[in-house]
Coordinates of C-alpha atoms in Angstrom, one line a residue:
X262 CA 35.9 -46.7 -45.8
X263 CA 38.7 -44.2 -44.8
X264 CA 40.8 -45.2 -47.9
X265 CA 38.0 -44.4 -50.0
X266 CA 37.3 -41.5 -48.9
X267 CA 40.9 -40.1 -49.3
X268 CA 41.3 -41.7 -52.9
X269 CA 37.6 -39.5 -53.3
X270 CA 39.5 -36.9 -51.6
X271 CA 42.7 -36.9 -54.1
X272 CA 41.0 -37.6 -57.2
X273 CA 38.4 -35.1 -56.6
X274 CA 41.6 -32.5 -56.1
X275 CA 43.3 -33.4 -58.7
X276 CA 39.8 -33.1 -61.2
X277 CA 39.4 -29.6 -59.1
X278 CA 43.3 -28.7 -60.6
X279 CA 43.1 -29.8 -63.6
X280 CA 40.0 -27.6 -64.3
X281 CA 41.5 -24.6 -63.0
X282 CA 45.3 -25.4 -64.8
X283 CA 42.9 -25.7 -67.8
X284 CA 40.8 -23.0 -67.3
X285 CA 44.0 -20.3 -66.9
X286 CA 45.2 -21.5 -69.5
X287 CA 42.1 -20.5 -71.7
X288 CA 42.0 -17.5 -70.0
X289 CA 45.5 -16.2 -70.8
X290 CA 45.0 -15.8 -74.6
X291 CA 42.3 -13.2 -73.7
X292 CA 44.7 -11.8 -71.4
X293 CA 47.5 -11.4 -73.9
X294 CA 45.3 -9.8 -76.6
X295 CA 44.2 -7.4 -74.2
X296 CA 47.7 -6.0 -72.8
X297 CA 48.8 -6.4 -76.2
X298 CA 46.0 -3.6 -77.3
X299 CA 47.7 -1.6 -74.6
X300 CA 51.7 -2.2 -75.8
X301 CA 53.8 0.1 -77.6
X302 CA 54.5 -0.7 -81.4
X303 CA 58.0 -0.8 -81.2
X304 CA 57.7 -3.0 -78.4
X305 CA 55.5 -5.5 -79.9
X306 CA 57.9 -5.8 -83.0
X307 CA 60.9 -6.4 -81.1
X308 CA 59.5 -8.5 -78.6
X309 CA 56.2 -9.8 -79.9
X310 CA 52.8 -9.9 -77.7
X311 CA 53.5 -9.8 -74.0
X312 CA 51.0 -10.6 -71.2
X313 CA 52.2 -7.0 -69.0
X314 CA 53.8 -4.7 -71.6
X315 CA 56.7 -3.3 -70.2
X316 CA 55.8 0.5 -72.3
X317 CA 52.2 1.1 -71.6
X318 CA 50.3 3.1 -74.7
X319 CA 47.1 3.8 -76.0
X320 CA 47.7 4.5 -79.5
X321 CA 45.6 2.1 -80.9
X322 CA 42.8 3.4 -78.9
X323 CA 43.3 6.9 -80.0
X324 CA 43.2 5.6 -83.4
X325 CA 40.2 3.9 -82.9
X326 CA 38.5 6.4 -81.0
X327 CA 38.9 9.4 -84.0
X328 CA 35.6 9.0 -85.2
X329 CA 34.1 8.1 -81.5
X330 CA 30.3 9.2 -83.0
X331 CA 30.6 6.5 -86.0
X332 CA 31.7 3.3 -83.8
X333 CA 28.9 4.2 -81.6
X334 CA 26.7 4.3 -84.4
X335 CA 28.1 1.0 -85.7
X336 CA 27.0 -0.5 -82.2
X337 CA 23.6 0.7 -82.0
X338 CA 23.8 -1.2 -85.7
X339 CA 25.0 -4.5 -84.7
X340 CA 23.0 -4.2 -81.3
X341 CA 19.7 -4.1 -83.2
X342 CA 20.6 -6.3 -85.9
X343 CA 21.6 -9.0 -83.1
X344 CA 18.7 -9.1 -81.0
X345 CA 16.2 -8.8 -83.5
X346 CA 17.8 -11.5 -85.7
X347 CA 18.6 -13.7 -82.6
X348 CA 15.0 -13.3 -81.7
X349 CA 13.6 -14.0 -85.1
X350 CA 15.9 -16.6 -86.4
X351 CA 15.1 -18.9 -83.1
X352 CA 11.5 -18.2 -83.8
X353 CA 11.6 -19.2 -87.5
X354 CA 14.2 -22.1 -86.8
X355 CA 12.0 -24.0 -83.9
X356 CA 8.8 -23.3 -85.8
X357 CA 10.2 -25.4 -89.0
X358 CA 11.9 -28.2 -86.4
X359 CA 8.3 -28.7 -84.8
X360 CA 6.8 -30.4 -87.6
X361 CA 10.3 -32.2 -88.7
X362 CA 9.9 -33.7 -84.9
X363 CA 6.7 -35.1 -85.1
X364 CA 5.9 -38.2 -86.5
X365 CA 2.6 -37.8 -87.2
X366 CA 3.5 -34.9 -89.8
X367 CA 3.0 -36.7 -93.2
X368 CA 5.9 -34.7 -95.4
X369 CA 8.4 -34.4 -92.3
X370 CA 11.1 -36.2 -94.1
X371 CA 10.7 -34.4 -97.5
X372 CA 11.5 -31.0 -94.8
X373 CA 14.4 -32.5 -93.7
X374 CA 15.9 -33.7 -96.7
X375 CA 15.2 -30.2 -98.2
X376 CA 16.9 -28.6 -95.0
X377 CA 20.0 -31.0 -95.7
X378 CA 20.3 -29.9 -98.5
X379 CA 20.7 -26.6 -97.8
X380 CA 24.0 -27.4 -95.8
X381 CA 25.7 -30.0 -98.5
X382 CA 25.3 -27.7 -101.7
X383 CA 25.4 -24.0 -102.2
X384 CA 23.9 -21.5 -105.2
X385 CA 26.8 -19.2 -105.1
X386 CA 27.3 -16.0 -104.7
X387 CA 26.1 -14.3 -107.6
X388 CA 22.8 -15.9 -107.6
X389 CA 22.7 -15.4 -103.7
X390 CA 23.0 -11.6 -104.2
X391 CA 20.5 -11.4 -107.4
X392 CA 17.9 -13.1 -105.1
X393 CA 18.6 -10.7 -102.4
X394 CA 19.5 -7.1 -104.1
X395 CA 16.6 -7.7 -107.1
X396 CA 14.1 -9.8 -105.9
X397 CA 14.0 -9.4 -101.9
X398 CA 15.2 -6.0 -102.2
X399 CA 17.7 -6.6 -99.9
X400 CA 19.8 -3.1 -99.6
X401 CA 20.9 -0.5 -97.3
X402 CA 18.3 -1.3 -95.0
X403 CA 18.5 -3.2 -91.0
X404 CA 16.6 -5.9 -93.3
X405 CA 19.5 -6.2 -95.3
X406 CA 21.7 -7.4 -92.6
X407 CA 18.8 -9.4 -90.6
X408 CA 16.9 -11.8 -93.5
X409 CA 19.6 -14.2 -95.2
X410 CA 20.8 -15.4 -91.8
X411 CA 17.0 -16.1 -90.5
X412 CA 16.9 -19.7 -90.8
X413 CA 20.5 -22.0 -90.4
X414 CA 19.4 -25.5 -91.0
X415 CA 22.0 -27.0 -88.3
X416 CA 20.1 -25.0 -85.6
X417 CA 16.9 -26.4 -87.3
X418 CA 18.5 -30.1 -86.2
X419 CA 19.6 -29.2 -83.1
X420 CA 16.4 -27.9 -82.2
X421 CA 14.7 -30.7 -84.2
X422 CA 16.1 -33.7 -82.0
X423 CA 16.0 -31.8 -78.8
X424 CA 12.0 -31.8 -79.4
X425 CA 12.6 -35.5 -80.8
X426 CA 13.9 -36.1 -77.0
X427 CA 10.5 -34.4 -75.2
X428 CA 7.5 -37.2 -74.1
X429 CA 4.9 -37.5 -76.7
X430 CA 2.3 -38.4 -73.9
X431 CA 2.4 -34.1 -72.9
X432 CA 1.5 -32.8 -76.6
X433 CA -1.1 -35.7 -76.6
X434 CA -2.7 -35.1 -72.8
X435 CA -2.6 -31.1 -74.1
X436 CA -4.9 -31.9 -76.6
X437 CA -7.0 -34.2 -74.8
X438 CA -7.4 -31.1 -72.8
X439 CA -8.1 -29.1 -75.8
X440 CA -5.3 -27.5 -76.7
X441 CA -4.3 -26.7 -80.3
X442 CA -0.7 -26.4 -81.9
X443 CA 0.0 -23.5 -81.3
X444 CA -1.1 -23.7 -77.6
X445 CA 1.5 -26.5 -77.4
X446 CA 4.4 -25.4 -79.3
X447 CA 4.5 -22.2 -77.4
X448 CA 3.1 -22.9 -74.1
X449 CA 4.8 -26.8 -73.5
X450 CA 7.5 -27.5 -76.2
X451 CA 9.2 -24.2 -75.9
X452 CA 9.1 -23.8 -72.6
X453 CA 10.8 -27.3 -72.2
X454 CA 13.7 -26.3 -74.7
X455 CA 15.2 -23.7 -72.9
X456 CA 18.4 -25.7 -73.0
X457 CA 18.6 -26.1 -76.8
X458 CA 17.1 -22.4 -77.7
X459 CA 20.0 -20.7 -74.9
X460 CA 22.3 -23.1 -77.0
X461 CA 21.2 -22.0 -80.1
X462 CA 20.0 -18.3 -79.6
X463 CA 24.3 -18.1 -78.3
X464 CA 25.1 -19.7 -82.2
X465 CA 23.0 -17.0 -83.4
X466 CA 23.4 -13.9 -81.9
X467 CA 27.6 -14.9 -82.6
X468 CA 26.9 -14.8 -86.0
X469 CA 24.9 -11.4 -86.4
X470 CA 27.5 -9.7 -83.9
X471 CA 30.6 -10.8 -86.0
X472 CA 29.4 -10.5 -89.4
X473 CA 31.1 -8.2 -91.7
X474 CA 29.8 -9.7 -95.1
X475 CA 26.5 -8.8 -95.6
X476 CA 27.7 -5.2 -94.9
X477 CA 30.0 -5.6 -97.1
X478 CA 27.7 -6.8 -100.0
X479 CA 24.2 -5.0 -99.4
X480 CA 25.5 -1.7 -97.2
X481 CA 26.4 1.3 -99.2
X482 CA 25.6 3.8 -96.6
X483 CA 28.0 4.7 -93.6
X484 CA 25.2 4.9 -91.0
X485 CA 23.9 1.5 -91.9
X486 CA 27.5 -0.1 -91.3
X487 CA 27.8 -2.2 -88.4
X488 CA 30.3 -2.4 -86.0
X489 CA 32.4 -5.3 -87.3
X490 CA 32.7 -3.7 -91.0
X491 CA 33.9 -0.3 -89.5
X492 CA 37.0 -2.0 -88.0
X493 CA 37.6 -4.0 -90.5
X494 CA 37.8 -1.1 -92.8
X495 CA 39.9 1.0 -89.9
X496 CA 42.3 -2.1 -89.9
X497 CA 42.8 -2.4 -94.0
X498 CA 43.3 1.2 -94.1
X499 CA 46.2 1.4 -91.9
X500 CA 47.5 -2.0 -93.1
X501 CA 47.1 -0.1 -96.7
X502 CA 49.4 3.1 -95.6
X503 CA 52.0 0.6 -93.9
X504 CA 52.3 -1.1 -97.0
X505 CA 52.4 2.0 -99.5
X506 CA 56.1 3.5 -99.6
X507 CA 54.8 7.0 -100.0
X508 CA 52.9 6.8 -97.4
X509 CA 55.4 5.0 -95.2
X510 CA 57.3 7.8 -96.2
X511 CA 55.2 10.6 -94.7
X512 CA 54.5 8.5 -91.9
X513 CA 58.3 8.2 -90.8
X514 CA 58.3 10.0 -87.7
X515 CA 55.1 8.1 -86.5
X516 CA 54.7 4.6 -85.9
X517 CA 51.4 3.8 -87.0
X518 CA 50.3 1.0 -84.6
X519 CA 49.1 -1.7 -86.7
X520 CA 49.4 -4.9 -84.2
X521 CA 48.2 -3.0 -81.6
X522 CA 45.1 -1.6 -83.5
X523 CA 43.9 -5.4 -84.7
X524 CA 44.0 -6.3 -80.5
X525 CA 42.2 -3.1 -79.7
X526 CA 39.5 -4.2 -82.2
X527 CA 39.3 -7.5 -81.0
X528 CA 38.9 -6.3 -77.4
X529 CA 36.2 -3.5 -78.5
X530 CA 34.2 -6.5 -80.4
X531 CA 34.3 -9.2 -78.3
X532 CA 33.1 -7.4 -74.6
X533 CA 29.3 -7.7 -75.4
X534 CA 29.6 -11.6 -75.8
X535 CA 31.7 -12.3 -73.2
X536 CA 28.8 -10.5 -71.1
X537 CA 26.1 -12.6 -72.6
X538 CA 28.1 -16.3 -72.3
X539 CA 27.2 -16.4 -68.6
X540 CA 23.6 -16.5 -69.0
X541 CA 23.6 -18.8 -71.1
X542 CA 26.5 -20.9 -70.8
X543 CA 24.6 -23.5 -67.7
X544 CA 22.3 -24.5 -70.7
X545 CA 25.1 -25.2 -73.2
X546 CA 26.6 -28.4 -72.7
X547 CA 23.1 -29.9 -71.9
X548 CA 21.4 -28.4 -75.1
X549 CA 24.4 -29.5 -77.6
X550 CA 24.9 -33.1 -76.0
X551 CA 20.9 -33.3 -76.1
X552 CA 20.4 -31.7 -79.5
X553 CA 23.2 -33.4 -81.8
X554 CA 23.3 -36.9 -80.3
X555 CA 19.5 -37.9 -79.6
X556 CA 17.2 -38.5 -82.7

């Protein structure tokens, strides 16, 4: 018995290392971007990135922080586009994977073949942005950047086999009880899904936060721009004067920080999901084992 409980002991320990060698390890990337943000130019070109920097600087900031008014403005932009596309694109997604999961639903499998579909072939881009600029009227509006990313059909499967997974003896003692559809999606499937739709709604709101395209397609005004597209331009504009001799040339005796800036901007971008992974992140290995491997 004594053995046993030493070799639980020493395996348990060495599962309790592994985890936290792993875990640094993951952690030190993150780390390295964000003293790189803070290292001198010069520095990072003779050296590379470095985990303290040796020449502390805030250039990159500075550069960043010019227009201070417009990146703000680019976060109230992404903000809103986020949660109101996270919050509508889980709606719309579980409300096409309820039918799919029910087997009582007569054209279930015609809705998801028509879903596959959607991720094995693609109409292009140019009739993509005809459907959206002429007939949706998709520009320079918080619609613009909300709509084409309502409805993904790999969160419709993931949500679609999680409900697969739920008892069908609830939804049938619901309506013994008189319940409707409705009544049950919303009052008994959803509020068994929460592992799947935290899964999910985490998928989501990463794409709306890091999306730069449909700014770039459907945006032409600056205060519709959100927060991903104005860094991207801040970055190709200095990568643009680093690159042009002339303007190398007038920028001799000042070391435009171009590594440093593309750290700073992925350490402005990233803070509001590294905020939101906690709350979420007890649900995520149980909602994408669950989802993708039953049904």
């Amino acid at each position: 018995m004594t053995n046993k409980l030493g070799r639980l002991r020493l395996s348990d320990l060495f599962i309790s290392l592994s985890v936290l060698v792993f875990s640094i390890l993951c952690l030190l990337p993150f780390l390295m971007v964000i003293g790189g943000s803070f290292t001198d130019e010069l520095e990072i070109q003779a050296h590379g990135y470095q985990l303290i920097p040796k020449h502390f600087s805030t250039d990159a900031y500075q550069i960043l922080f010019v227009q201070w008014k417009v990146l703000v403005n680019g976060y109230k932009i992404s903000t809103i586009v986020t949660v109101i596309g996270t919050a509508a694109s889980v709606m719309i997604c579980a409300m096409l994977a309820y039918p799919m999961s029910l087997k009582r639903v007569k054209y279930r499998r015609f809705l998801s073949v028509y879903s596959m579909l959607t991720l094995l072939f693609s109409g292009g881009m140019v009739p993509w942005y005809i459907i959206c600029v002429n007939y949706l009227h998709l520009k320079d509006s918080i619609a613009a950047l909300i709509i084409p990313y309502l409805c993904s059909a790999f969160n419709v499967f993931l949500i679609r086999n999680y409900f697969q997974s739920l008892p069908e003896e609830l939804s049938e003692s619901a309506k013994i009880d008189g319940a409707g559809e409705a009544t049950i999606f919303f009052k008994i499937v959803m509020r068994l899904s929460t592992p799947v739709i935290a899964t999910v709604s985490l998928f989501i709101a990463l794409t709306y936060w890091n999306d730069w395209f449909l700014g770039v397609m459907l945006i032409d005004s600056s205060d519709l721009q959100p927060l991903q597209l104005l860094l991207r331009s801040i970055v190709s504009n200095i990568m643009f004067l680093r690159s042009s001799d002339a303007a190398a040339r007038m920028l001799s005796n000042s070391l435009v920080p171009s590594e440093g800036i593309k750290l700073a901007t992925c350490v402005m971008t990233i803070g509001p999901i590294v905020f939101l992974y906690p709350f979420v992140q007890r649900y995520f290995i149980k909602g994408i084992m669950i989802g993708a491997v039953k049904g």
